[in-house]
mmCIF file of C-alpha atoms in Angstrom:
data_model
loop_
_atom_site.group_PDB
_atom_site.id
_atom_site.type_symbol
_atom_site.label_atom_id
_atom_site.label_comp_id
_atom_site.label_asym_id
_atom_site.label_seq_id
_atom_site.Cartn_x
_atom_site.Cartn_y
_atom_site.Cartn_z
ATOM 1 C CA MET A 1 -30.194 -20.852 0.894
ATOM 2 C CA ALA A 2 -32.973 -20.895 3.269
ATOM 3 C CA LYS A 3 -31.950 -23.920 5.047
ATOM 4 C CA HIS A 4 -28.769 -21.975 5.946
ATOM 5 C CA ILE A 5 -30.661 -19.450 7.754
ATOM 6 C CA PRO A 6 -31.364 -20.822 11.499
ATOM 7 C CA THR A 7 -34.638 -20.273 12.997
ATOM 8 C CA GLU A 8 -34.513 -20.969 16.867
ATOM 9 C CA GLY A 9 -33.216 -19.573 19.982
ATOM 10 C CA GLY A 10 -29.677 -20.497 21.067
ATOM 11 C CA LEU A 11 -29.317 -22.746 18.116
ATOM 12 C CA ARG A 12 -30.004 -19.515 15.894
ATOM 13 C CA ARG A 13 -27.138 -17.678 17.568
ATOM 14 C CA THR A 14 -24.713 -20.614 17.203
ATOM 15 C CA LYS A 15 -25.619 -21.549 13.714
ATOM 16 C CA SER A 16 -25.603 -17.785 12.835
ATOM 17 C CA ALA A 17 -22.144 -17.285 14.407
ATOM 18 C CA GLU A 18 -20.936 -20.296 12.665
ATOM 19 C CA ARG A 19 -22.386 -19.340 9.200
ATOM 20 C CA ARG A 20 -21.024 -15.922 9.668
ATOM 21 C CA ALA A 21 -17.639 -17.633 10.504
ATOM 22 C CA GLU A 22 -17.911 -19.970 7.357
ATOM 23 C CA ILE A 23 -18.659 -16.924 5.164
ATOM 24 C CA LEU A 24 -15.524 -15.233 6.423
ATOM 25 C CA GLU A 25 -13.366 -17.890 5.601
ATOM 26 C CA HIS A 26 -14.725 -18.812 2.337
ATOM 27 C CA THR A 27 -14.269 -14.946 1.255
ATOM 28 C CA ILE A 28 -10.531 -14.952 2.153
ATOM 29 C CA THR A 29 -10.076 -17.968 -0.098
ATOM 30 C CA LEU A 30 -11.868 -16.444 -2.820
ATOM 31 C CA PHE A 31 -9.694 -13.261 -2.490
ATOM 32 C CA ALA A 32 -6.622 -15.313 -2.655
ATOM 33 C CA GLU A 33 -7.715 -16.867 -5.787
ATOM 34 C CA GLN A 34 -9.556 -14.088 -7.795
ATOM 35 C CA GLY A 35 -8.645 -10.774 -6.147
ATOM 36 C CA THR A 36 -10.564 -8.360 -4.031
ATOM 37 C CA ASP A 37 -12.347 -6.238 -6.614
ATOM 38 C CA ALA A 38 -15.557 -8.245 -6.643
ATOM 39 C CA SER A 39 -18.964 -6.737 -5.452
ATOM 40 C CA LEU A 40 -20.935 -8.294 -2.834
ATOM 41 C CA ARG A 41 -23.125 -10.161 -5.203
ATOM 42 C CA ALA A 42 -20.262 -11.712 -7.118
ATOM 43 C CA ILE A 43 -18.718 -12.611 -3.733
ATOM 44 C CA GLY A 44 -21.947 -14.260 -2.872
ATOM 45 C CA GLY A 45 -22.214 -16.033 -6.124
ATOM 46 C CA ALA A 46 -18.554 -17.296 -6.015
ATOM 47 C CA ILE A 47 -18.884 -18.640 -2.517
ATOM 48 C CA GLY A 48 -22.246 -20.117 -2.967
ATOM 49 C CA VAL A 49 -24.234 -17.621 -0.620
ATOM 50 C CA SER A 50 -27.280 -15.722 -1.893
ATOM 51 C CA HIS A 51 -27.044 -12.224 -1.791
ATOM 52 C CA ALA A 52 -29.778 -11.821 0.860
ATOM 53 C CA ALA A 53 -28.175 -14.053 2.765
ATOM 54 C CA LEU A 54 -24.741 -12.272 2.576
ATOM 55 C CA ARG A 55 -26.499 -9.150 3.397
ATOM 56 C CA TYR A 56 -28.170 -10.486 6.521
ATOM 57 C CA TYR A 57 -24.688 -10.936 7.924
ATOM 58 C CA PHE A 58 -22.739 -7.862 6.242
ATOM 59 C CA ALA A 59 -24.315 -4.509 5.560
ATOM 60 C CA SER A 60 -21.947 -4.059 2.545
ATOM 61 C CA ARG A 61 -18.998 -5.166 0.612
ATOM 62 C CA ASP A 62 -16.697 -2.892 2.769
ATOM 63 C CA GLU A 63 -18.053 -4.160 5.934
ATOM 64 C CA LEU A 64 -17.595 -7.755 4.718
ATOM 65 C CA LEU A 65 -13.821 -7.083 3.692
ATOM 66 C CA VAL A 66 -13.270 -5.158 7.161
ATOM 67 C CA GLU A 67 -14.747 -8.243 8.976
ATOM 68 C CA VAL A 68 -12.641 -10.778 7.047
ATOM 69 C CA TYR A 69 -9.439 -8.927 7.878
ATOM 70 C CA ARG A 70 -10.695 -8.122 11.740
ATOM 71 C CA SER A 71 -11.289 -11.943 12.234
ATOM 72 C CA HIS A 72 -7.736 -12.654 11.137
ATOM 73 C CA GLU A 73 -6.156 -9.902 13.119
ATOM 74 C CA ASN A 74 -8.249 -11.051 16.334
ATOM 75 C CA GLU A 75 -6.731 -14.501 15.821
ATOM 76 C CA ARG A 76 -3.255 -13.082 15.789
ATOM 77 C CA ARG A 77 -3.599 -10.680 18.693
ATOM 78 C CA GLU A 78 -4.365 -13.590 20.759
ATOM 79 C CA GLN A 79 -0.922 -14.886 20.447
ATOM 80 C CA PRO A 80 0.913 -11.707 21.114
ATOM 81 C CA ALA A 81 4.548 -11.379 20.617
ATOM 82 C CA PRO A 82 7.038 -12.215 23.476
ATOM 83 C CA ARG A 83 7.144 -9.658 26.217
ATOM 84 C CA HIS A 84 10.644 -8.291 25.365
ATOM 85 C CA ALA A 85 10.463 -8.516 21.503
ATOM 86 C CA SER A 86 11.583 -5.340 19.964
ATOM 87 C CA ALA A 87 8.979 -3.301 18.224
ATOM 88 C CA VAL A 88 10.727 -4.534 14.877
ATOM 89 C CA ALA A 89 10.822 -8.092 15.730
ATOM 90 C CA SER A 90 7.049 -8.068 16.771
ATOM 91 C CA MET A 91 6.290 -6.432 13.491
ATOM 92 C CA THR A 92 8.218 -9.186 11.561
ATOM 93 C CA ARG A 93 6.483 -11.815 13.541
ATOM 94 C CA SER A 94 2.968 -10.317 12.344
ATOM 95 C CA ALA A 95 4.223 -9.785 8.773
ATOM 96 C CA GLU A 96 5.291 -13.254 8.435
ATOM 97 C CA ARG A 97 1.792 -14.656 9.669
ATOM 98 C CA ASN A 98 0.166 -12.373 7.250
ATOM 99 C CA ALA A 99 2.122 -13.705 4.685
ATOM 100 C CA SER A 100 1.278 -17.353 5.566
ATOM 101 C CA ILE A 101 -2.353 -16.865 4.887
ATOM 102 C CA PRO A 102 -2.798 -16.643 0.966
ATOM 103 C CA GLY A 103 -4.960 -13.323 0.267
ATOM 104 C CA LEU A 104 -4.381 -11.690 3.432
ATOM 105 C CA VAL A 105 -1.849 -8.915 2.436
ATOM 106 C CA GLU A 106 -3.867 -8.607 -0.758
ATOM 107 C CA LEU A 107 -7.012 -7.730 1.419
ATOM 108 C CA TYR A 108 -4.780 -5.437 3.610
ATOM 109 C CA ALA A 109 -3.565 -3.583 0.590
ATOM 110 C CA THR A 110 -7.251 -3.006 -0.706
ATOM 111 C CA LEU A 111 -8.581 -1.956 2.819
ATOM 112 C CA THR A 112 -5.741 0.766 2.852
ATOM 113 C CA THR A 113 -6.172 1.862 -0.675
ATOM 114 C CA ASP A 114 -9.888 2.004 0.086
ATOM 115 C CA ALA A 115 -9.305 3.838 3.124
ATOM 116 C CA LEU A 116 -7.669 6.827 1.276
ATOM 117 C CA HIS A 117 -11.450 7.668 0.218
ATOM 118 C CA ALA A 118 -13.151 8.290 3.350
ATOM 119 C CA ALA A 119 -16.287 9.611 1.536
ATOM 120 C CA ARG A 120 -16.623 6.234 -0.723
ATOM 121 C CA HIS A 121 -15.506 4.014 1.934
ATOM 122 C CA PRO A 122 -16.361 5.458 5.430
ATOM 123 C CA VAL A 123 -16.382 1.875 7.322
ATOM 124 C CA THR A 124 -13.024 1.260 5.775
ATOM 125 C CA HIS A 125 -11.638 4.616 6.504
ATOM 126 C CA GLU A 126 -12.752 4.329 10.109
ATOM 127 C CA PHE A 127 -11.490 0.798 10.498
ATOM 128 C CA ILE A 128 -7.944 1.360 8.877
ATOM 129 C CA LEU A 129 -7.501 4.788 10.568
ATOM 130 C CA ASN A 130 -8.008 3.389 14.056
ATOM 131 C CA ARG A 131 -6.119 0.233 13.344
ATOM 132 C CA PHE A 132 -2.981 2.489 12.412
ATOM 133 C CA ARG A 133 -3.372 4.296 15.496
ATOM 134 C CA ARG A 134 -3.684 1.201 17.482
ATOM 135 C CA VAL A 135 -0.628 -0.468 16.074
ATOM 136 C CA ARG A 136 1.719 2.817 16.090
ATOM 137 C CA SER A 137 0.491 3.221 19.902
ATOM 138 C CA GLU A 138 1.424 -0.544 20.919
ATOM 139 C CA LEU A 139 4.765 -0.026 18.911
ATOM 140 C CA SER A 140 5.479 3.241 20.381
ATOM 141 C CA GLU A 141 5.045 1.787 23.731
ATOM 142 C CA LYS A 142 7.426 -0.963 22.964
ATOM 143 C CA VAL A 143 9.897 1.612 21.770
ATOM 144 C CA ARG A 144 9.745 3.654 24.940
ATOM 145 C CA GLU A 145 10.058 0.402 27.244
ATOM 146 C CA SER A 146 13.335 -0.473 25.269
ATOM 147 C CA GLN A 147 14.522 3.094 25.762
ATOM 148 C CA LEU A 148 13.926 2.700 29.419
ATOM 149 C CA SER A 149 15.951 -0.453 29.430
ATOM 150 C CA GLY A 150 18.626 1.148 27.530
ATOM 151 C CA ASP A 151 18.256 -1.133 24.560
ATOM 152 C CA LEU A 152 17.337 1.855 22.342
ATOM 153 C CA PRO A 153 18.828 5.304 22.249
ATOM 154 C CA ALA A 154 16.924 7.568 24.241
ATOM 155 C CA ASP A 155 16.966 10.388 21.508
ATOM 156 C CA LEU A 156 14.603 8.711 19.172
ATOM 157 C CA ASP A 157 11.049 9.921 19.108
ATOM 158 C CA SER A 158 9.145 6.603 19.806
ATOM 159 C CA GLU A 159 6.200 7.825 17.523
ATOM 160 C CA ASP A 160 8.372 8.612 14.615
ATOM 161 C CA VAL A 161 10.039 5.209 15.193
ATOM 162 C CA ALA A 162 6.617 3.541 15.518
ATOM 163 C CA ALA A 163 5.218 5.109 11.998
ATOM 164 C CA LEU A 164 8.613 4.115 10.405
ATOM 165 C CA VAL A 165 8.502 0.658 11.580
ATOM 166 C CA THR A 166 4.740 0.147 10.609
ATOM 167 C CA ALA A 167 5.408 1.773 7.103
ATOM 168 C CA ALA A 168 8.573 -0.386 6.404
ATOM 169 C CA SER A 169 6.636 -3.579 7.287
ATOM 170 C CA ASP A 170 3.675 -2.890 5.035
ATOM 171 C CA GLY A 171 5.769 -1.442 2.032
ATOM 172 C CA LEU A 172 8.072 -4.670 2.343
ATOM 173 C CA GLN A 173 5.240 -7.287 2.090
ATOM 174 C CA LEU A 174 4.006 -5.194 -0.705
ATOM 175 C CA GLN A 175 7.119 -5.444 -2.737
ATOM 176 C CA TRP A 176 7.707 -9.092 -1.738
ATOM 177 C CA LEU A 177 4.216 -10.153 -3.004
ATOM 178 C CA VAL A 178 4.859 -8.397 -6.506
ATOM 179 C CA ASP A 179 8.385 -9.676 -6.802
ATOM 180 C CA PRO A 180 9.024 -12.629 -4.187
ATOM 181 C CA GLU A 181 12.426 -13.430 -5.592
ATOM 182 C CA ALA A 182 13.739 -9.994 -5.322
ATOM 183 C CA VAL A 183 12.724 -8.879 -1.846
ATOM 184 C CA ASP A 184 13.005 -10.483 1.518
ATOM 185 C CA PRO A 185 10.976 -8.444 4.177
ATOM 186 C CA ARG A 186 12.678 -10.391 6.920
ATOM 187 C CA ARG A 187 16.267 -9.273 5.766
ATOM 188 C CA SER A 188 15.190 -5.559 5.333
ATOM 189 C CA LEU A 189 13.151 -5.558 8.680
ATOM 190 C CA ALA A 190 16.326 -7.140 10.518
ATOM 191 C CA LEU A 191 18.398 -4.461 9.123
ATOM 192 C CA LEU A 192 16.165 -1.738 10.481
ATOM 193 C CA ASP A 193 16.482 -3.500 13.755
ATOM 194 C CA HIS A 194 20.204 -3.410 13.449
ATOM 195 C CA LEU A 195 20.095 0.091 12.620
ATOM 196 C CA LEU A 196 17.941 0.976 15.657
ATOM 197 C CA GLN A 197 20.085 -1.325 18.196
ATOM 198 C CA PRO A 198 23.208 -0.860 16.762
ATOM 199 C CA ASN A 199 24.944 -2.751 19.692
ATOM 200 C CA GLU A 200 22.938 -5.953 19.337
ATOM 201 C CA GLY A 201 25.272 -7.856 16.968
ATOM 202 C CA PRO A 202 25.643 -7.990 13.199
ATOM 203 C CA VAL A 203 23.171 -7.289 10.393
ATOM 204 C CA LEU A 204 21.246 -10.619 9.358
ATOM 205 C CA MET B 1 -16.919 13.694 -29.619
ATOM 206 C CA ALA B 2 -15.832 13.232 -33.345
ATOM 207 C CA LYS B 3 -14.658 16.633 -33.719
ATOM 208 C CA HIS B 4 -12.114 15.914 -31.072
ATOM 209 C CA ILE B 5 -10.677 13.138 -33.099
ATOM 210 C CA PRO B 6 -8.040 14.550 -35.556
ATOM 211 C CA THR B 7 -7.892 13.311 -39.071
ATOM 212 C CA GLU B 8 -4.937 14.568 -41.122
ATOM 213 C CA GLY B 9 -0.858 13.978 -41.245
ATOM 214 C CA GLY B 10 0.877 15.770 -38.516
ATOM 215 C CA LEU B 11 -1.974 17.704 -37.085
ATOM 216 C CA ARG B 12 -3.346 14.404 -36.234
ATOM 217 C CA ARG B 13 -0.153 13.452 -34.236
ATOM 218 C CA THR B 14 0.151 16.812 -32.443
ATOM 219 C CA LYS B 15 -3.836 16.957 -31.756
ATOM 220 C CA SER B 16 -3.621 13.422 -30.702
ATOM 221 C CA ALA B 17 -0.976 13.664 -28.272
ATOM 222 C CA GLU B 18 -2.445 16.776 -26.911
ATOM 223 C CA ARG B 19 -5.662 15.274 -26.548
ATOM 224 C CA ARG B 20 -4.162 12.350 -24.944
ATOM 225 C CA ALA B 21 -2.356 14.445 -22.534
ATOM 226 C CA GLU B 22 -5.625 16.284 -21.888
ATOM 227 C CA ILE B 23 -7.392 13.001 -20.808
ATOM 228 C CA LEU B 24 -4.485 12.192 -18.572
ATOM 229 C CA GLU B 25 -4.686 15.237 -16.682
ATOM 230 C CA HIS B 26 -8.634 15.350 -16.317
ATOM 231 C CA THR B 27 -8.183 11.760 -14.946
ATOM 232 C CA ILE B 28 -5.892 12.368 -12.268
ATOM 233 C CA THR B 29 -8.312 15.247 -11.277
ATOM 234 C CA LEU B 30 -11.209 12.755 -11.123
ATOM 235 C CA PHE B 31 -9.224 10.325 -9.213
ATOM 236 C CA ALA B 32 -8.397 12.926 -6.528
ATOM 237 C CA GLU B 33 -12.242 13.916 -6.164
ATOM 238 C CA GLN B 34 -14.046 10.564 -6.599
ATOM 239 C CA GLY B 35 -11.395 7.823 -5.972
ATOM 240 C CA THR B 36 -9.760 5.203 -8.583
ATOM 241 C CA ASP B 37 -12.606 2.671 -8.783
ATOM 242 C CA ALA B 38 -14.321 3.617 -11.638
ATOM 243 C CA SER B 39 -14.725 1.739 -14.885
ATOM 244 C CA LEU B 40 -13.265 3.145 -18.090
ATOM 245 C CA ARG B 41 -16.649 3.936 -19.262
ATOM 246 C CA ALA B 42 -17.347 5.692 -16.160
ATOM 247 C CA ILE B 43 -14.187 7.702 -16.299
ATOM 248 C CA GLY B 44 -15.058 8.564 -19.782
ATOM 249 C CA GLY B 45 -18.577 9.894 -18.452
ATOM 250 C CA ALA B 46 -17.180 11.823 -15.718
ATOM 251 C CA ILE B 47 -14.464 13.732 -17.730
ATOM 252 C CA GLY B 48 -16.648 14.127 -20.738
ATOM 253 C CA VAL B 49 -15.078 11.736 -23.015
ATOM 254 C CA SER B 50 -16.808 9.016 -25.060
ATOM 255 C CA HIS B 51 -16.071 5.574 -24.389
ATOM 256 C CA ALA B 52 -15.029 4.909 -27.996
ATOM 257 C CA ALA B 53 -12.666 8.138 -27.798
ATOM 258 C CA LEU B 54 -11.146 6.716 -24.535
ATOM 259 C CA ARG B 55 -10.797 3.385 -26.072
ATOM 260 C CA TYR B 56 -8.829 5.179 -29.051
ATOM 261 C CA TYR B 57 -6.142 6.202 -26.640
ATOM 262 C CA PHE B 58 -6.173 3.455 -24.036
ATOM 263 C CA ALA B 59 -6.682 -0.264 -24.407
ATOM 264 C CA SER B 60 -8.188 -0.631 -20.944
ATOM 265 C CA ARG B 61 -8.772 1.082 -17.459
ATOM 266 C CA ASP B 62 -5.417 -0.343 -16.253
ATOM 267 C CA GLU B 63 -3.613 1.094 -19.279
ATOM 268 C CA LEU B 64 -5.026 4.511 -18.442
ATOM 269 C CA LEU B 65 -4.373 4.156 -14.566
ATOM 270 C CA VAL B 66 -0.603 3.270 -15.769
ATOM 271 C CA GLU B 67 -0.125 6.023 -18.129
ATOM 272 C CA VAL B 68 -1.523 8.666 -15.851
ATOM 273 C CA TYR B 69 1.061 7.634 -13.026
ATOM 274 C CA ARG B 70 3.855 6.981 -15.813
ATOM 275 C CA SER B 71 3.250 10.592 -17.061
ATOM 276 C CA HIS B 72 3.673 12.224 -13.624
ATOM 277 C CA GLU B 73 6.609 10.009 -12.802
ATOM 278 C CA ASN B 74 8.521 10.943 -16.054
ATOM 279 C CA GLU B 75 7.911 14.838 -15.195
ATOM 280 C CA ARG B 76 9.357 14.092 -11.796
ATOM 281 C CA ARG B 77 12.348 11.872 -13.118
ATOM 282 C CA GLU B 78 13.067 14.951 -15.486
ATOM 283 C CA GLN B 79 14.125 16.892 -12.398
ATOM 284 C CA PRO B 80 16.203 14.388 -10.608
ATOM 285 C CA ALA B 81 17.432 14.877 -7.093
ATOM 286 C CA PRO B 82 21.055 16.681 -6.492
ATOM 287 C CA ARG B 83 24.004 14.424 -7.229
ATOM 288 C CA HIS B 84 25.145 13.812 -3.789
ATOM 289 C CA ALA B 85 21.545 13.291 -1.919
ATOM 290 C CA SER B 86 21.306 10.305 0.169
ATOM 291 C CA ALA B 87 19.067 7.511 -0.970
ATOM 292 C CA VAL B 88 16.565 8.538 1.630
ATOM 293 C CA ALA B 89 16.952 12.271 0.873
ATOM 294 C CA SER B 90 16.033 11.579 -3.007
ATOM 295 C CA MET B 91 13.074 9.383 -1.818
ATOM 296 C CA THR B 92 11.761 12.002 0.435
ATOM 297 C CA ARG B 93 12.093 14.376 -2.170
ATOM 298 C CA SER B 94 9.928 12.339 -4.402
ATOM 299 C CA ALA B 95 7.384 11.640 -1.751
ATOM 300 C CA GLU B 96 7.004 15.309 -1.109
ATOM 301 C CA ARG B 97 6.275 15.869 -4.805
ATOM 302 C CA ASN B 98 3.624 13.085 -4.868
ATOM 303 C CA ALA B 99 1.960 14.414 -1.845
ATOM 304 C CA SER B 100 1.686 17.584 -3.618
ATOM 305 C CA ILE B 101 -0.593 16.435 -6.346
ATOM 306 C CA PRO B 102 -3.899 15.483 -5.254
ATOM 307 C CA GLY B 103 -5.085 11.989 -6.417
ATOM 308 C CA LEU B 104 -1.438 10.817 -7.069
ATOM 309 C CA VAL B 105 -0.784 8.753 -3.934
ATOM 310 C CA GLU B 106 -4.433 7.118 -4.218
ATOM 311 C CA LEU B 107 -3.510 6.316 -7.817
ATOM 312 C CA TYR B 108 -0.268 4.674 -6.660
ATOM 313 C CA ALA B 109 -1.974 2.952 -3.972
ATOM 314 C CA THR B 110 -4.405 1.397 -6.514
ATOM 315 C CA LEU B 111 -1.615 0.428 -9.035
ATOM 316 C CA THR B 112 0.394 -1.415 -6.231
ATOM 317 C CA THR B 113 -2.861 -3.066 -4.950
ATOM 318 C CA ASP B 114 -3.902 -4.119 -8.351
ATOM 319 C CA ALA B 115 -0.369 -5.453 -9.117
ATOM 320 C CA LEU B 116 -0.754 -8.293 -6.372
ATOM 321 C CA HIS B 117 -3.071 -9.894 -8.816
ATOM 322 C CA ALA B 118 -0.942 -10.291 -12.017
ATOM 323 C CA ALA B 119 -3.679 -12.570 -13.618
ATOM 324 C CA ARG B 120 -6.314 -9.615 -13.426
ATOM 325 C CA HIS B 121 -4.278 -6.656 -13.902
ATOM 326 C CA PRO B 122 -1.208 -8.087 -16.003
ATOM 327 C CA VAL B 123 -0.446 -4.440 -17.358
ATOM 328 C CA THR B 124 -0.484 -3.027 -13.870
ATOM 329 C CA HIS B 125 1.443 -6.023 -12.552
ATOM 330 C CA GLU B 126 4.364 -5.658 -15.241
ATOM 331 C CA PHE B 127 4.477 -1.756 -14.732
ATOM 332 C CA ILE B 128 4.644 -1.926 -10.820
ATOM 333 C CA LEU B 129 7.066 -4.867 -10.913
ATOM 334 C CA ASN B 130 9.536 -3.031 -13.251
ATOM 335 C CA ARG B 131 8.939 0.314 -11.381
ATOM 336 C CA PHE B 132 9.976 -1.457 -8.108
ATOM 337 C CA ARG B 133 12.906 -3.024 -9.476
ATOM 338 C CA ARG B 134 14.230 0.216 -11.128
ATOM 339 C CA VAL B 135 13.570 2.369 -7.875
ATOM 340 C CA ARG B 136 15.320 -0.134 -5.853
ATOM 341 C CA SER B 137 18.325 -0.448 -8.185
ATOM 342 C CA GLU B 138 18.689 3.449 -8.409
ATOM 343 C CA LEU B 139 18.487 3.744 -4.636
ATOM 344 C CA SER B 140 20.901 0.662 -4.207
ATOM 345 C CA GLU B 141 23.389 2.423 -6.495
ATOM 346 C CA LYS B 142 23.195 5.530 -4.351
ATOM 347 C CA VAL B 143 23.750 3.443 -1.398
ATOM 348 C CA ARG B 144 26.963 1.988 -2.837
ATOM 349 C CA GLU B 145 28.289 5.381 -3.838
ATOM 350 C CA SER B 146 27.653 6.601 -0.147
ATOM 351 C CA GLN B 147 29.496 3.626 1.120
ATOM 352 C CA LEU B 148 32.508 4.153 -1.261
ATOM 353 C CA SER B 149 32.577 7.709 0.164
ATOM 354 C CA GLY B 150 32.545 6.871 3.486
ATOM 355 C CA ASP B 151 29.251 8.516 4.313
ATOM 356 C CA LEU B 152 27.366 5.061 4.776
ATOM 357 C CA PRO B 153 28.565 2.029 6.854
ATOM 358 C CA ALA B 154 30.278 -0.613 4.566
ATOM 359 C CA ASP B 155 28.571 -3.682 6.198
ATOM 360 C CA LEU B 156 24.810 -2.598 5.187
ATOM 361 C CA ASP B 157 23.593 -4.780 2.292
ATOM 362 C CA SER B 158 22.709 -1.912 -0.407
ATOM 363 C CA GLU B 159 19.966 -4.034 -1.652
ATOM 364 C CA ASP B 160 18.071 -4.532 1.489
ATOM 365 C CA VAL B 161 18.854 -1.044 2.361
ATOM 366 C CA ALA B 162 17.234 0.295 -1.122
ATOM 367 C CA ALA B 163 13.972 -1.958 -0.513
ATOM 368 C CA LEU B 164 13.644 -0.704 3.173
ATOM 369 C CA VAL B 165 13.940 2.888 1.932
ATOM 370 C CA THR B 166 11.357 2.291 -0.754
ATOM 371 C CA ALA B 167 9.017 0.563 1.805
ATOM 372 C CA ALA B 168 9.388 3.155 4.210
ATOM 373 C CA SER B 169 8.560 5.908 2.089
ATOM 374 C CA ASP B 170 5.562 4.147 0.406
ATOM 375 C CA GLY B 171 4.015 3.134 3.778
ATOM 376 C CA LEU B 172 4.479 6.520 5.414
ATOM 377 C CA GLN B 173 2.704 8.329 2.418
ATOM 378 C CA LEU B 174 -0.450 5.948 3.108
ATOM 379 C CA GLN B 175 -0.464 6.323 6.872
ATOM 380 C CA TRP B 176 -0.131 10.267 6.298
ATOM 381 C CA LEU B 177 -3.054 10.073 3.737
ATOM 382 C CA VAL B 178 -5.294 8.356 6.118
ATOM 383 C CA ASP B 179 -4.304 10.225 9.185
ATOM 384 C CA PRO B 180 -2.771 13.478 8.468
ATOM 385 C CA GLU B 181 -2.319 14.984 12.026
ATOM 386 C CA ALA B 182 -0.956 11.973 13.303
ATOM 387 C CA VAL B 183 2.065 10.960 10.694
ATOM 388 C CA ASP B 184 4.710 13.232 9.163
ATOM 389 C CA PRO B 185 6.375 11.373 6.506
ATOM 390 C CA ARG B 186 9.268 13.629 6.365
ATOM 391 C CA ARG B 187 10.017 13.185 10.229
ATOM 392 C CA SER B 188 10.101 9.501 10.024
ATOM 393 C CA LEU B 189 12.264 9.430 6.770
ATOM 394 C CA ALA B 190 14.691 11.816 8.405
ATOM 395 C CA LEU B 191 14.914 9.447 11.280
ATOM 396 C CA LEU B 192 15.901 6.651 8.855
ATOM 397 C CA ASP B 193 18.418 8.948 7.340
ATOM 398 C CA HIS B 194 19.850 9.375 10.621
ATOM 399 C CA LEU B 195 19.897 5.640 11.628
ATOM 400 C CA LEU B 196 21.687 4.941 8.401
ATOM 401 C CA GLN B 197 24.240 7.879 8.946
ATOM 402 C CA PRO B 198 24.852 7.958 12.428
ATOM 403 C CA ASN B 199 27.530 10.599 12.431
ATOM 404 C CA GLU B 200 25.697 13.089 10.380
ATOM 405 C CA GLY B 201 24.055 15.298 13.159
ATOM 406 C CA PRO B 202 21.126 15.271 15.103
ATOM 407 C CA VAL B 203 17.864 13.527 14.366
ATOM 408 C CA LEU B 204 15.334 16.255 12.903
#
């Protein structure tokens, strides 16, 4: 694997960043095919990277998992939802993008499950805690904007709505992956949107 | 451990059932303390049961995890929600019970994550698939009853509502466990109940 570890100046930085991106990409494919419960060593074996090389880029399995997810999320955040999309509409948009990348919803489920054990998975816990806070805060702001413009009833607590919309989207993606014929996240999210904005037309 | 394996007739059945129940109980305590990612062998070591004895009761780690969850769920199903509780109210009730048992929400998160990989976790996938179907079907029936009695708008699709309520409850419990100060599942579920039954009084 030594030939993959670059050795000079700028070239090193470029090659190193490329190599890191390559590992992230191969890892998500592996997750889609084989699940996320492999060790860092097993991941290295499966994607053809030595354990030492993998450790050069990622301190632990948890860090690799978090970075794979973060790289996809950053990509998605570069294409934000339209300015006036409702909280539910922008969550639906991101749920649909997640679903289109094989392995990503599985990875997200693994990260949120690992995050429940902060002592064993401190890096994952920190990442998921902050991600949930950021997602809720962004949705909450969207809700307050819609309340100011009269599109949402003013008596709803924006933070309770934000937690609800986030939860609904997460939970629906999970049910859909387990039983794709039985659950359509888009329909249930459209229903939630309709419940929040009762005057915005019929349910899907 | 041999003394724990009973050897005669009725006594065998009773002792065997007791021993099995004991293992299930110790396992949930272990999950609460140390997380759910241990192997069957490690679980045996931690709860003081030999690997052979554990295998006598459970064919695999997945089967043990499923049976621990099932035993708690069966207990809960023996005390059903009041006849006229709304779909959301009965889900809230079960969410609160889950939250009161340390380790149970973590176990549920592990099972749903494992279930995403049917090939690696066939027993878990089968269990979670059927559980989701049963939960949605029970909630869907409750929704249709409420629609007949005029408590819920007739234009809502009962299966979409059932998937939404299940998802909201699952997702909120997860957010709450990661960040207990920031999220109150009861408030967001009460909000959903209010959205579904707009004439039933103010939001919590």
